[in-house]
PDB file of C-alpha atoms in Angstrom:
ATOM      1  CA  MET A 125       4.273   3.916 -28.237  1.00  0.00           C
ATOM      2  CA  ARG A 126       7.855   4.874 -28.763  1.00  0.00           C
ATOM      3  CA  THR A 127      10.078   4.411 -25.735  1.00  0.00           C
ATOM      4  CA  GLY A 128      13.037   6.407 -27.069  1.00  0.00           C
ATOM      5  CA  PHE A 129      15.689   3.909 -25.867  1.00  0.00           C
ATOM      6  CA  THR A 130      16.550   0.225 -26.053  1.00  0.00           C
ATOM      7  CA  ILE A 131      17.841  -2.030 -23.268  1.00  0.00           C
ATOM      8  CA  THR A 132      20.550  -4.616 -23.466  1.00  0.00           C
ATOM      9  CA  SER A 133      20.502  -7.755 -21.296  1.00  0.00           C
ATOM     10  CA  ASP A 134      23.356  -6.478 -19.180  1.00  0.00           C
ATOM     11  CA  GLU A 135      21.734  -3.052 -18.696  1.00  0.00           C
ATOM     12  CA  PHE A 136      18.536  -4.690 -17.610  1.00  0.00           C
ATOM     13  CA  LYS A 137      20.420  -6.904 -15.122  1.00  0.00           C
ATOM     14  CA  ASN A 138      22.283  -3.950 -13.655  1.00  0.00           C
ATOM     15  CA  PHE A 139      19.093  -1.909 -13.279  1.00  0.00           C
ATOM     16  CA  SER A 140      17.271  -4.854 -11.729  1.00  0.00           C
ATOM     17  CA  GLN A 141      20.036  -5.192  -9.156  1.00  0.00           C
ATOM     18  CA  PHE A 142      19.750  -1.497  -8.328  1.00  0.00           C
ATOM     19  CA  LEU A 143      16.014  -1.731  -7.889  1.00  0.00           C
ATOM     20  CA  GLU A 144      16.179  -4.814  -5.690  1.00  0.00           C
ATOM     21  CA  LYS A 145      18.864  -3.271  -3.503  1.00  0.00           C
ATOM     22  CA  SER A 146      16.973   0.010  -3.209  1.00  0.00           C
ATOM     23  CA  CYS A 147      13.453  -1.222  -2.499  1.00  0.00           C
ATOM     24  CA  GLY A 148      13.406  -5.001  -2.623  1.00  0.00           C
ATOM     25  CA  ILE A 149      11.414  -5.360  -5.862  1.00  0.00           C
ATOM     26  CA  LEU A 150      12.343  -8.181  -8.164  1.00  0.00           C
ATOM     27  CA  LEU A 151      11.963  -7.614 -11.907  1.00  0.00           C
ATOM     28  CA  ALA A 152      11.179 -10.668 -13.949  1.00  0.00           C
ATOM     29  CA  GLU A 153      13.363 -11.124 -17.042  1.00  0.00           C
ATOM     30  CA  HIS A 154      10.532 -10.353 -19.428  1.00  0.00           C
ATOM     31  CA  LYS A 155       9.783  -6.948 -17.806  1.00  0.00           C
ATOM     32  CA  GLN A 156      12.093  -4.886 -20.050  1.00  0.00           C
ATOM     33  CA  TYR A 157       9.039  -3.209 -21.597  1.00  0.00           C
ATOM     34  CA  LEU A 158       7.971  -2.016 -18.155  1.00  0.00           C
ATOM     35  CA  VAL A 159      11.318  -0.364 -17.546  1.00  0.00           C
ATOM     36  CA  GLN A 160      11.086   1.296 -20.976  1.00  0.00           C
ATOM     37  CA  SER A 161       7.529   2.617 -20.545  1.00  0.00           C
ATOM     38  CA  ARG A 162       8.012   3.854 -16.972  1.00  0.00           C
ATOM     39  CA  LEU A 163      11.436   5.459 -17.337  1.00  0.00           C
ATOM     40  CA  SER A 164      11.156   7.016 -20.804  1.00  0.00           C
ATOM     41  CA  LYS A 165      10.094  10.431 -19.469  1.00  0.00           C
ATOM     42  CA  ILE A 166      12.877  10.462 -16.881  1.00  0.00           C
ATOM     43  CA  MET A 167      15.446   9.420 -19.497  1.00  0.00           C
ATOM     44  CA  GLN A 168      14.319  12.138 -21.858  1.00  0.00           C
ATOM     45  CA  LYS A 169      14.200  14.829 -19.194  1.00  0.00           C
ATOM     46  CA  GLU A 170      17.688  14.015 -17.821  1.00  0.00           C
ATOM     47  CA  GLY A 171      19.230  13.624 -21.311  1.00  0.00           C
ATOM     48  CA  PHE A 172      20.197   9.951 -20.984  1.00  0.00           C
ATOM     49  CA  THR A 173      20.368   7.877 -24.168  1.00  0.00           C
ATOM     50  CA  THR A 174      21.117   4.522 -22.495  1.00  0.00           C
ATOM     51  CA  LEU A 175      20.004   2.781 -19.328  1.00  0.00           C
ATOM     52  CA  SER A 176      23.695   2.405 -18.400  1.00  0.00           C
ATOM     53  CA  GLU A 177      24.028   6.138 -18.101  1.00  0.00           C
ATOM     54  CA  LEU A 178      21.006   6.253 -15.800  1.00  0.00           C
ATOM     55  CA  VAL A 179      22.256   3.448 -13.585  1.00  0.00           C
ATOM     56  CA  SER A 180      25.695   5.043 -13.379  1.00  0.00           C
ATOM     57  CA  ARG A 181      24.096   8.253 -12.143  1.00  0.00           C
ATOM     58  CA  LEU A 182      21.869   6.414  -9.686  1.00  0.00           C
ATOM     59  CA  ASN A 183      24.921   4.750  -8.135  1.00  0.00           C
ATOM     60  CA  SER A 184      26.795   8.049  -7.780  1.00  0.00           C
ATOM     61  CA  MET A 185      26.835  10.200  -4.704  1.00  0.00           C
ATOM     62  CA  GLY A 186      24.624  12.869  -6.252  1.00  0.00           C
ATOM     63  CA  GLY A 187      21.794  10.719  -7.445  1.00  0.00           C
ATOM     64  CA  ASN A 188      19.444  10.881  -4.478  1.00  0.00           C
ATOM     65  CA  LEU A 189      16.695  12.944  -6.064  1.00  0.00           C
ATOM     66  CA  LEU A 190      16.935  10.997  -9.315  1.00  0.00           C
ATOM     67  CA  LYS A 191      16.849   7.744  -7.289  1.00  0.00           C
ATOM     68  CA  GLU A 192      13.597   8.837  -5.631  1.00  0.00           C
ATOM     69  CA  GLN A 193      12.074   9.691  -9.095  1.00  0.00           C
ATOM     70  CA  VAL A 194      13.097   6.311 -10.546  1.00  0.00           C
ATOM     71  CA  ILE A 195      11.718   4.323  -7.592  1.00  0.00           C
ATOM     72  CA  ASP A 196       8.516   6.368  -7.749  1.00  0.00           C
ATOM     73  CA  ALA A 197       8.162   5.488 -11.414  1.00  0.00           C
ATOM     74  CA  MET A 198       8.863   1.788 -10.925  1.00  0.00           C
ATOM     75  CA  THR A 199       6.709   1.247  -7.788  1.00  0.00           C
ATOM     76  CA  THR A 200       3.574   3.292  -8.462  1.00  0.00           C
ATOM     77  CA  ASN A 201       0.649   1.039  -9.331  1.00  0.00           C
ATOM     78  CA  GLU A 202      -3.003   1.611  -9.888  1.00  0.00           C
ATOM     79  CA  THR A 203      -5.240   0.375  -7.103  1.00  0.00           C
ATOM     80  CA  LEU A 204      -8.924  -0.053  -6.340  1.00  0.00           C
ATOM     81  CA  TRP A 205     -11.484   1.019  -3.745  1.00  0.00           C
ATOM     82  CA  PHE A 206     -12.471  -1.936  -1.550  1.00  0.00           C
ATOM     83  CA  ARG A 207     -10.232  -4.222  -3.528  1.00  0.00           C
ATOM     84  CA  ASP A 208     -11.374  -7.858  -3.502  1.00  0.00           C
ATOM     85  CA  ILE A 209     -14.178  -6.734  -1.064  1.00  0.00           C
ATOM     86  CA  HIS A 210     -13.742  -9.768   1.271  1.00  0.00           C
ATOM     87  CA  PRO A 211     -11.019  -8.146   3.466  1.00  0.00           C
ATOM     88  CA  TYR A 212     -13.330  -5.194   4.105  1.00  0.00           C
ATOM     89  CA  GLU A 213     -16.283  -7.393   4.955  1.00  0.00           C
ATOM     90  CA  ILE A 214     -14.068  -9.358   7.342  1.00  0.00           C
ATOM     91  CA  LEU A 215     -12.847  -6.090   8.836  1.00  0.00           C
ATOM     92  CA  LYS A 216     -16.418  -4.802   9.441  1.00  0.00           C
ATOM     93  CA  ASP A 217     -18.231  -7.979  10.393  1.00  0.00           C
ATOM     94  CA  LYS A 218     -15.499  -9.830  12.440  1.00  0.00           C
ATOM     95  CA  LEU A 219     -12.404  -7.858  13.355  1.00  0.00           C
ATOM     96  CA  LEU A 220     -13.804  -4.473  14.402  1.00  0.00           C
ATOM     97  CA  ALA A 221     -16.529  -6.129  16.472  1.00  0.00           C
ATOM     98  CA  GLU A 222     -13.985  -8.379  18.190  1.00  0.00           C
ATOM     99  CA  ILE A 223     -11.569  -5.550  18.928  1.00  0.00           C
ATOM    100  CA  ALA A 224     -14.327  -3.156  20.081  1.00  0.00           C
ATOM    101  CA  SER A 225     -15.533  -5.794  22.568  1.00  0.00           C
ATOM    102  CA  GLY A 226     -12.106  -6.895  23.746  1.00  0.00           C
ATOM    103  CA  GLN A 227     -10.379  -3.522  23.986  1.00  0.00           C
ATOM    104  CA  PRO A 228     -13.149  -0.946  24.512  1.00  0.00           C
ATOM    105  CA  MET A 229     -10.909   1.650  26.093  1.00  0.00           C
ATOM    106  CA  GLN A 230      -7.989   1.376  23.742  1.00  0.00           C
ATOM    107  CA  LYS A 231      -7.266   3.314  20.574  1.00  0.00           C
ATOM    108  CA  LEU A 232      -7.837   1.353  17.345  1.00  0.00           C
ATOM    109  CA  ARG A 233      -4.723   1.325  15.185  1.00  0.00           C
ATOM    110  CA  ILE A 234      -4.466  -0.094  11.653  1.00  0.00           C
ATOM    111  CA  TRP A 235      -1.414  -0.072   9.345  1.00  0.00           C
ATOM    112  CA  SER A 236      -1.987   0.137   5.531  1.00  0.00           C
ATOM    113  CA  ALA A 237       1.404  -0.849   4.104  1.00  0.00           C
ATOM    114  CA  ALA A 238       2.222   0.190   0.537  1.00  0.00           C
ATOM    115  CA  CYS A 239      -0.874   2.340   0.412  1.00  0.00           C
ATOM    116  CA  SER A 240      -0.285   3.810  -3.048  1.00  0.00           C
ATOM    117  CA  SER A 241      -2.659   6.686  -3.895  1.00  0.00           C
ATOM    118  CA  GLY A 242      -4.780   6.183  -0.798  1.00  0.00           C
ATOM    119  CA  GLN A 243      -7.664   3.977  -1.824  1.00  0.00           C
ATOM    120  CA  GLU A 244      -6.910   1.240   0.715  1.00  0.00           C
ATOM    121  CA  PRO A 245      -6.579   3.409   3.827  1.00  0.00           C
ATOM    122  CA  TYR A 246      -9.548   5.605   2.886  1.00  0.00           C
ATOM    123  CA  SER A 247     -11.628   2.421   2.294  1.00  0.00           C
ATOM    124  CA  ILE A 248     -10.647   1.224   5.739  1.00  0.00           C
ATOM    125  CA  SER A 249     -11.654   4.564   7.212  1.00  0.00           C
ATOM    126  CA  MET A 250     -15.064   4.346   5.499  1.00  0.00           C
ATOM    127  CA  VAL A 251     -15.577   0.868   7.004  1.00  0.00           C
ATOM    128  CA  ILE A 252     -14.674   2.187  10.446  1.00  0.00           C
ATOM    129  CA  GLU A 253     -17.133   5.035   9.998  1.00  0.00           C
ATOM    130  CA  GLU A 254     -19.915   2.623   8.970  1.00  0.00           C
ATOM    131  CA  PHE A 255     -19.108   0.388  11.936  1.00  0.00           C
ATOM    132  CA  ARG A 256     -19.237   3.245  14.448  1.00  0.00           C
ATOM    133  CA  GLN A 257     -22.561   4.499  13.018  1.00  0.00           C
ATOM    134  CA  SER A 258     -24.035   0.999  13.661  1.00  0.00           C
ATOM    135  CA  ARG A 259     -22.413   0.631  17.022  1.00  0.00           C
ATOM    136  CA  SER A 260     -22.611   3.850  19.064  1.00  0.00           C
ATOM    137  CA  GLY A 261     -19.618   4.542  21.284  1.00  0.00           C
ATOM    138  CA  ALA A 262     -17.285   2.032  19.617  1.00  0.00           C
ATOM    139  CA  PHE A 263     -13.612   3.051  19.629  1.00  0.00           C
ATOM    140  CA  SER A 264     -14.341   6.185  21.677  1.00  0.00           C
ATOM    141  CA  ALA A 265     -10.613   6.272  22.581  1.00  0.00           C
ATOM    142  CA  GLY A 266      -9.873   7.073  18.947  1.00  0.00           C
ATOM    143  CA  GLN A 267      -9.000   5.409  15.652  1.00  0.00           C
ATOM    144  CA  GLU A 268      -5.810   5.822  13.600  1.00  0.00           C
ATOM    145  CA  ILE A 269      -4.829   4.403  10.228  1.00  0.00           C
ATOM    146  CA  VAL A 270      -1.112   4.730   9.431  1.00  0.00           C
ATOM    147  CA  ALA A 271      -0.670   4.602   5.631  1.00  0.00           C
ATOM    148  CA  THR A 272       2.833   4.128   4.319  1.00  0.00           C
ATOM    149  CA  ASP A 273       4.450   3.956   0.909  1.00  0.00           C
ATOM    150  CA  ILE A 274       7.927   4.328  -0.497  1.00  0.00           C
ATOM    151  CA  SER A 275       6.853   6.907  -3.029  1.00  0.00           C
ATOM    152  CA  SER A 276       6.755  10.471  -1.805  1.00  0.00           C
ATOM    153  CA  VAL A 277       5.020  11.553  -5.014  1.00  0.00           C
ATOM    154  CA  ILE A 278       2.143   9.132  -4.583  1.00  0.00           C
ATOM    155  CA  LEU A 279       1.871   9.961  -0.887  1.00  0.00           C
ATOM    156  CA  ASP A 280       1.438  13.666  -1.736  1.00  0.00           C
ATOM    157  CA  GLN A 281      -1.334  12.655  -4.062  1.00  0.00           C
ATOM    158  CA  ALA A 282      -2.956  10.442  -1.413  1.00  0.00           C
ATOM    159  CA  LYS A 283      -2.832  13.150   1.254  1.00  0.00           C
ATOM    160  CA  ARG A 284      -4.925  15.454  -0.907  1.00  0.00           C
ATOM    161  CA  GLY A 285      -7.710  12.814  -0.954  1.00  0.00           C
ATOM    162  CA  GLU A 286      -8.896  14.192  -4.355  1.00  0.00           C
ATOM    163  CA  TYR A 287      -9.848  11.915  -7.156  1.00  0.00           C
ATOM    164  CA  GLU A 288     -11.235  12.091 -10.635  1.00  0.00           C
ATOM    165  CA  MET A 289     -14.442  10.241 -11.518  1.00  0.00           C
ATOM    166  CA  LEU A 290     -12.471   7.664 -13.509  1.00  0.00           C
ATOM    167  CA  ALA A 291     -10.554   6.588 -10.417  1.00  0.00           C
ATOM    168  CA  LEU A 292     -13.635   6.637  -8.234  1.00  0.00           C
ATOM    169  CA  GLY A 293     -15.446   4.266 -10.588  1.00  0.00           C
ATOM    170  CA  ARG A 294     -12.938   1.565  -9.770  1.00  0.00           C
ATOM    171  CA  GLY A 295     -14.699  -0.249  -6.876  1.00  0.00           C
ATOM    172  CA  LEU A 296     -16.525   2.593  -5.115  1.00  0.00           C
ATOM    173  CA  SER A 297     -20.335   2.371  -4.888  1.00  0.00           C
ATOM    174  CA  GLN A 298     -22.514   5.381  -5.717  1.00  0.00           C
ATOM    175  CA  ASP A 299     -23.826   5.271  -2.113  1.00  0.00           C
ATOM    176  CA  ARG A 300     -20.366   5.540  -0.572  1.00  0.00           C
ATOM    177  CA  LEU A 301     -19.398   8.206  -3.036  1.00  0.00           C
ATOM    178  CA  ASN A 302     -22.356  10.350  -2.011  1.00  0.00           C
ATOM    179  CA  ARG A 303     -21.836   9.743   1.757  1.00  0.00           C
ATOM    180  CA  PHE A 304     -18.080  10.073   2.002  1.00  0.00           C
ATOM    181  CA  PHE A 305     -17.041  12.524  -0.718  1.00  0.00           C
ATOM    182  CA  ARG A 306     -17.878  16.066  -1.692  1.00  0.00           C
ATOM    183  CA  LYS A 307     -17.987  17.142  -5.329  1.00  0.00           C
ATOM    184  CA  ASN A 308     -15.658  19.987  -6.388  1.00  0.00           C
ATOM    185  CA  PRO A 309     -16.690  22.634  -8.883  1.00  0.00           C
ATOM    186  CA  GLU A 310     -14.284  21.347 -11.545  1.00  0.00           C
ATOM    187  CA  GLY A 311     -15.755  17.858 -11.393  1.00  0.00           C
ATOM    188  CA  SER A 312     -13.306  15.997  -9.078  1.00  0.00           C
ATOM    189  CA  TRP A 313     -14.272  14.594  -5.713  1.00  0.00           C
ATOM    190  CA  THR A 314     -12.588  15.066  -2.319  1.00  0.00           C
ATOM    191  CA  ILE A 315     -12.749  12.741   0.723  1.00  0.00           C
ATOM    192  CA  LYS A 316     -14.772  14.288   3.553  1.00  0.00           C
ATOM    193  CA  PRO A 317     -12.757  15.528   6.568  1.00  0.00           C
ATOM    194  CA  GLU A 318     -14.133  12.915   9.003  1.00  0.00           C
ATOM    195  CA  ILE A 319     -12.798  10.055   6.752  1.00  0.00           C
ATOM    196  CA  LYS A 320      -9.483  11.810   5.986  1.00  0.00           C
ATOM    197  CA  ALA A 321      -8.808  12.710   9.647  1.00  0.00           C
ATOM    198  CA  ARG A 322      -8.221   9.079  10.672  1.00  0.00           C
ATOM    199  CA  VAL A 323      -5.467   8.541   8.098  1.00  0.00           C
ATOM    200  CA  LYS A 324      -1.814   9.513   8.759  1.00  0.00           C
ATOM    201  CA  PHE A 325       0.425   9.187   5.723  1.00  0.00           C
ATOM    202  CA  GLN A 326       4.104   8.466   6.151  1.00  0.00           C
ATOM    203  CA  SER A 327       7.026   7.579   3.885  1.00  0.00           C
ATOM    204  CA  LEU A 328       8.422   4.111   4.577  1.00  0.00           C
ATOM    205  CA  ASN A 329      10.588   1.630   2.750  1.00  0.00           C
ATOM    206  CA  LEU A 330       9.571  -1.936   3.678  1.00  0.00           C
ATOM    207  CA  LEU A 331      13.265  -2.895   3.572  1.00  0.00           C
ATOM    208  CA  GLY A 332      13.843  -0.622   6.534  1.00  0.00           C
ATOM    209  CA  GLN A 333      12.718  -0.734  10.166  1.00  0.00           C
ATOM    210  CA  TYR A 334       9.132  -0.273  11.428  1.00  0.00           C
ATOM    211  CA  SER A 335       9.610   0.059  15.180  1.00  0.00           C
ATOM    212  CA  SER A 336       8.828   3.803  15.141  1.00  0.00           C
ATOM    213  CA  LEU A 337       5.325   3.072  13.816  1.00  0.00           C
ATOM    214  CA  GLY A 338       4.185   1.544  17.084  1.00  0.00           C
ATOM    215  CA  GLN A 339       1.840  -1.398  17.681  1.00  0.00           C
ATOM    216  CA  PHE A 340      -1.243  -2.216  15.563  1.00  0.00           C
ATOM    217  CA  ASP A 341      -4.413  -4.176  15.945  1.00  0.00           C
ATOM    218  CA  ILE A 342      -4.500  -4.971  12.195  1.00  0.00           C
ATOM    219  CA  ILE A 343      -1.978  -4.722   9.383  1.00  0.00           C
ATOM    220  CA  PHE A 344      -3.068  -4.592   5.719  1.00  0.00           C
ATOM    221  CA  CYS A 345      -0.188  -5.626   3.506  1.00  0.00           C
ATOM    222  CA  ARG A 346      -1.942  -6.449   0.266  1.00  0.00           C
ATOM    223  CA  ASN A 347      -0.605  -7.087  -3.229  1.00  0.00           C
ATOM    224  CA  VAL A 348       2.953  -6.000  -2.515  1.00  0.00           C
ATOM    225  CA  LEU A 349       4.802  -9.073  -1.164  1.00  0.00           C
ATOM    226  CA  ILE A 350       4.498 -10.669  -4.591  1.00  0.00           C
ATOM    227  CA  TYR A 351       7.180  -8.297  -5.837  1.00  0.00           C
ATOM    228  CA  PHE A 352       9.810  -9.444  -3.310  1.00  0.00           C
ATOM    229  CA  SER A 353      12.129 -12.439  -3.128  1.00  0.00           C
ATOM    230  CA  SER A 354      11.177 -15.268  -0.681  1.00  0.00           C
ATOM    231  CA  ASP A 355      13.809 -14.203   1.799  1.00  0.00           C
ATOM    232  CA  VAL A 356      12.848 -10.559   1.737  1.00  0.00           C
ATOM    233  CA  LYS A 357       9.170 -11.482   2.069  1.00  0.00           C
ATOM    234  CA  THR A 358       9.905 -13.578   5.125  1.00  0.00           C
ATOM    235  CA  GLU A 359      11.946 -10.838   6.739  1.00  0.00           C
ATOM    236  CA  ILE A 360       9.108  -8.329   6.117  1.00  0.00           C
ATOM    237  CA  LEU A 361       6.591 -10.646   7.676  1.00  0.00           C
ATOM    238  CA  ARG A 362       8.825 -11.144  10.779  1.00  0.00           C
ATOM    239  CA  LYS A 363       9.220  -7.423  11.213  1.00  0.00           C
ATOM    240  CA  MET A 364       5.514  -6.878  10.803  1.00  0.00           C
ATOM    241  CA  HIS A 365       4.850  -9.488  13.456  1.00  0.00           C
ATOM    242  CA  LYS A 366       6.801  -7.309  15.953  1.00  0.00           C
ATOM    243  CA  GLN A 367       4.391  -4.432  15.220  1.00  0.00           C
ATOM    244  CA  LEU A 368       1.221  -6.436  15.836  1.00  0.00           C
ATOM    245  CA  LYS A 369      -0.354  -6.474  19.201  1.00  0.00           C
ATOM    246  CA  PRO A 370      -0.710  -9.984  20.734  1.00  0.00           C
ATOM    247  CA  GLY A 371      -3.552 -11.567  18.823  1.00  0.00           C
ATOM    248  CA  GLY A 372      -3.476  -8.879  16.116  1.00  0.00           C
ATOM    249  CA  TYR A 373      -4.359  -9.614  12.548  1.00  0.00           C
ATOM    250  CA  LEU A 374      -2.411  -9.546   9.234  1.00  0.00           C
ATOM    251  CA  ILE A 375      -4.359  -9.284   5.949  1.00  0.00           C
ATOM    252  CA  LEU A 376      -2.600 -10.174   2.676  1.00  0.00           C
ATOM    253  CA  GLY A 377      -3.682  -9.901  -0.915  1.00  0.00           C
ATOM    254  CA  ALA A 378      -5.972 -12.427  -2.585  1.00  0.00           C
ATOM    255  CA  SER A 379      -3.115 -13.934  -4.579  1.00  0.00           C
ATOM    256  CA  GLU A 380      -0.680 -13.961  -1.627  1.00  0.00           C
ATOM    257  CA  SER A 381      -0.125 -16.542   1.050  1.00  0.00           C
ATOM    258  CA  LEU A 382       1.944 -16.917   4.186  1.00  0.00           C
ATOM    259  CA  SER A 383       4.092 -20.053   3.905  1.00  0.00           C
ATOM    260  CA  GLY A 384       6.147 -20.931   6.935  1.00  0.00           C
ATOM    261  CA  LEU A 385       6.447 -18.828  10.050  1.00  0.00           C
ATOM    262  CA  PRO A 386       4.046 -21.113  11.978  1.00  0.00           C
ATOM    263  CA  ASP A 387       5.620 -19.852  15.257  1.00  0.00           C
ATOM    264  CA  LEU A 388       4.464 -16.279  14.426  1.00  0.00           C
ATOM    265  CA  TYR A 389       1.061 -16.536  12.693  1.00  0.00           C
ATOM    266  CA  ARG A 390      -1.905 -18.858  12.571  1.00  0.00           C
ATOM    267  CA  MET A 391      -4.187 -19.036   9.548  1.00  0.00           C
ATOM    268  CA  ILE A 392      -7.905 -18.258   9.968  1.00  0.00           C
ATOM    269  CA  HIS A 393     -10.400 -19.298   7.264  1.00  0.00           C
ATOM    270  CA  CYS A 394     -13.211 -16.736   7.070  1.00  0.00           C
ATOM    271  CA  ARG A 395     -15.058 -18.285   4.141  1.00  0.00           C
ATOM    272  CA  PRO A 396     -14.573 -16.399   1.971  1.00  0.00           C
ATOM    273  CA  GLY A 397     -11.142 -15.019   2.614  1.00  0.00           C
ATOM    274  CA  ILE A 398      -8.107 -15.965   4.735  1.00  0.00           C
ATOM    275  CA  ILE A 399      -6.460 -13.848   7.416  1.00  0.00           C
ATOM    276  CA  TYR A 400      -3.533 -14.473   9.748  1.00  0.00           C
ATOM    277  CA  GLN A 401      -3.409 -13.940  13.544  1.00  0.00           C
ATOM    278  CA  SER A 402      -0.342 -13.036  15.482  1.00  0.00           C
ATOM    279  CA  ILE A 403       0.702 -15.765  17.935  1.00  0.00           C
TER     280      ILE A 403
END
């Protein structure tokens, strides 16, 4: 595939600095191909022939819309339904049961951070639906899933709750497809209203502040911290701790771990799977 432009070492360094400053993401030195493939359409559309021209525009006063488009292109990743499965089994078998017993009159609140195109928050909503069907009256005060992402484009897609069969085949069982989706005439599938209603999508940069989101029983922050520096990762985890209710739970990705911060979180081995509880 032709990318239409080449990147010098200095250009890649300057663009990497822009990306880290804007959204915290660190680009490894060998990721030049990623920049080329993801930005080629924007470069062509805007008439830029070099990455330096793009970075110069991004750093100018009038580059806000372009900045959003570039961040969208660089941060949007494919995701799966019920990714790694263990977190959703832990949610259904341990956490929801514990919260329902300990806080029967309180609203259940879960945060899906970096929710991408919606598979994670909708998967969480399906698990809540299954739990409530097996335990009549659970969470009668309500349930809310706040799903955030930095990309406004991907959030608009997630809000629609409409997916092609190719995307649905990535982790979703036929049984859940039949129960929680309706088929559209043109062949796509849409999340049913009772699953969609729990999810509130909101734009959020993890480098910013979270206090307006309120307190949560559980935070899913999976497969995103790996893109940040150690210092930024620590700061994000400190800020997330402030948004967890006392004794609330943090769930990270399978390849992620929480090193340090023993004064804020304690590790819980679920066998299989590891989660972290707010202290």
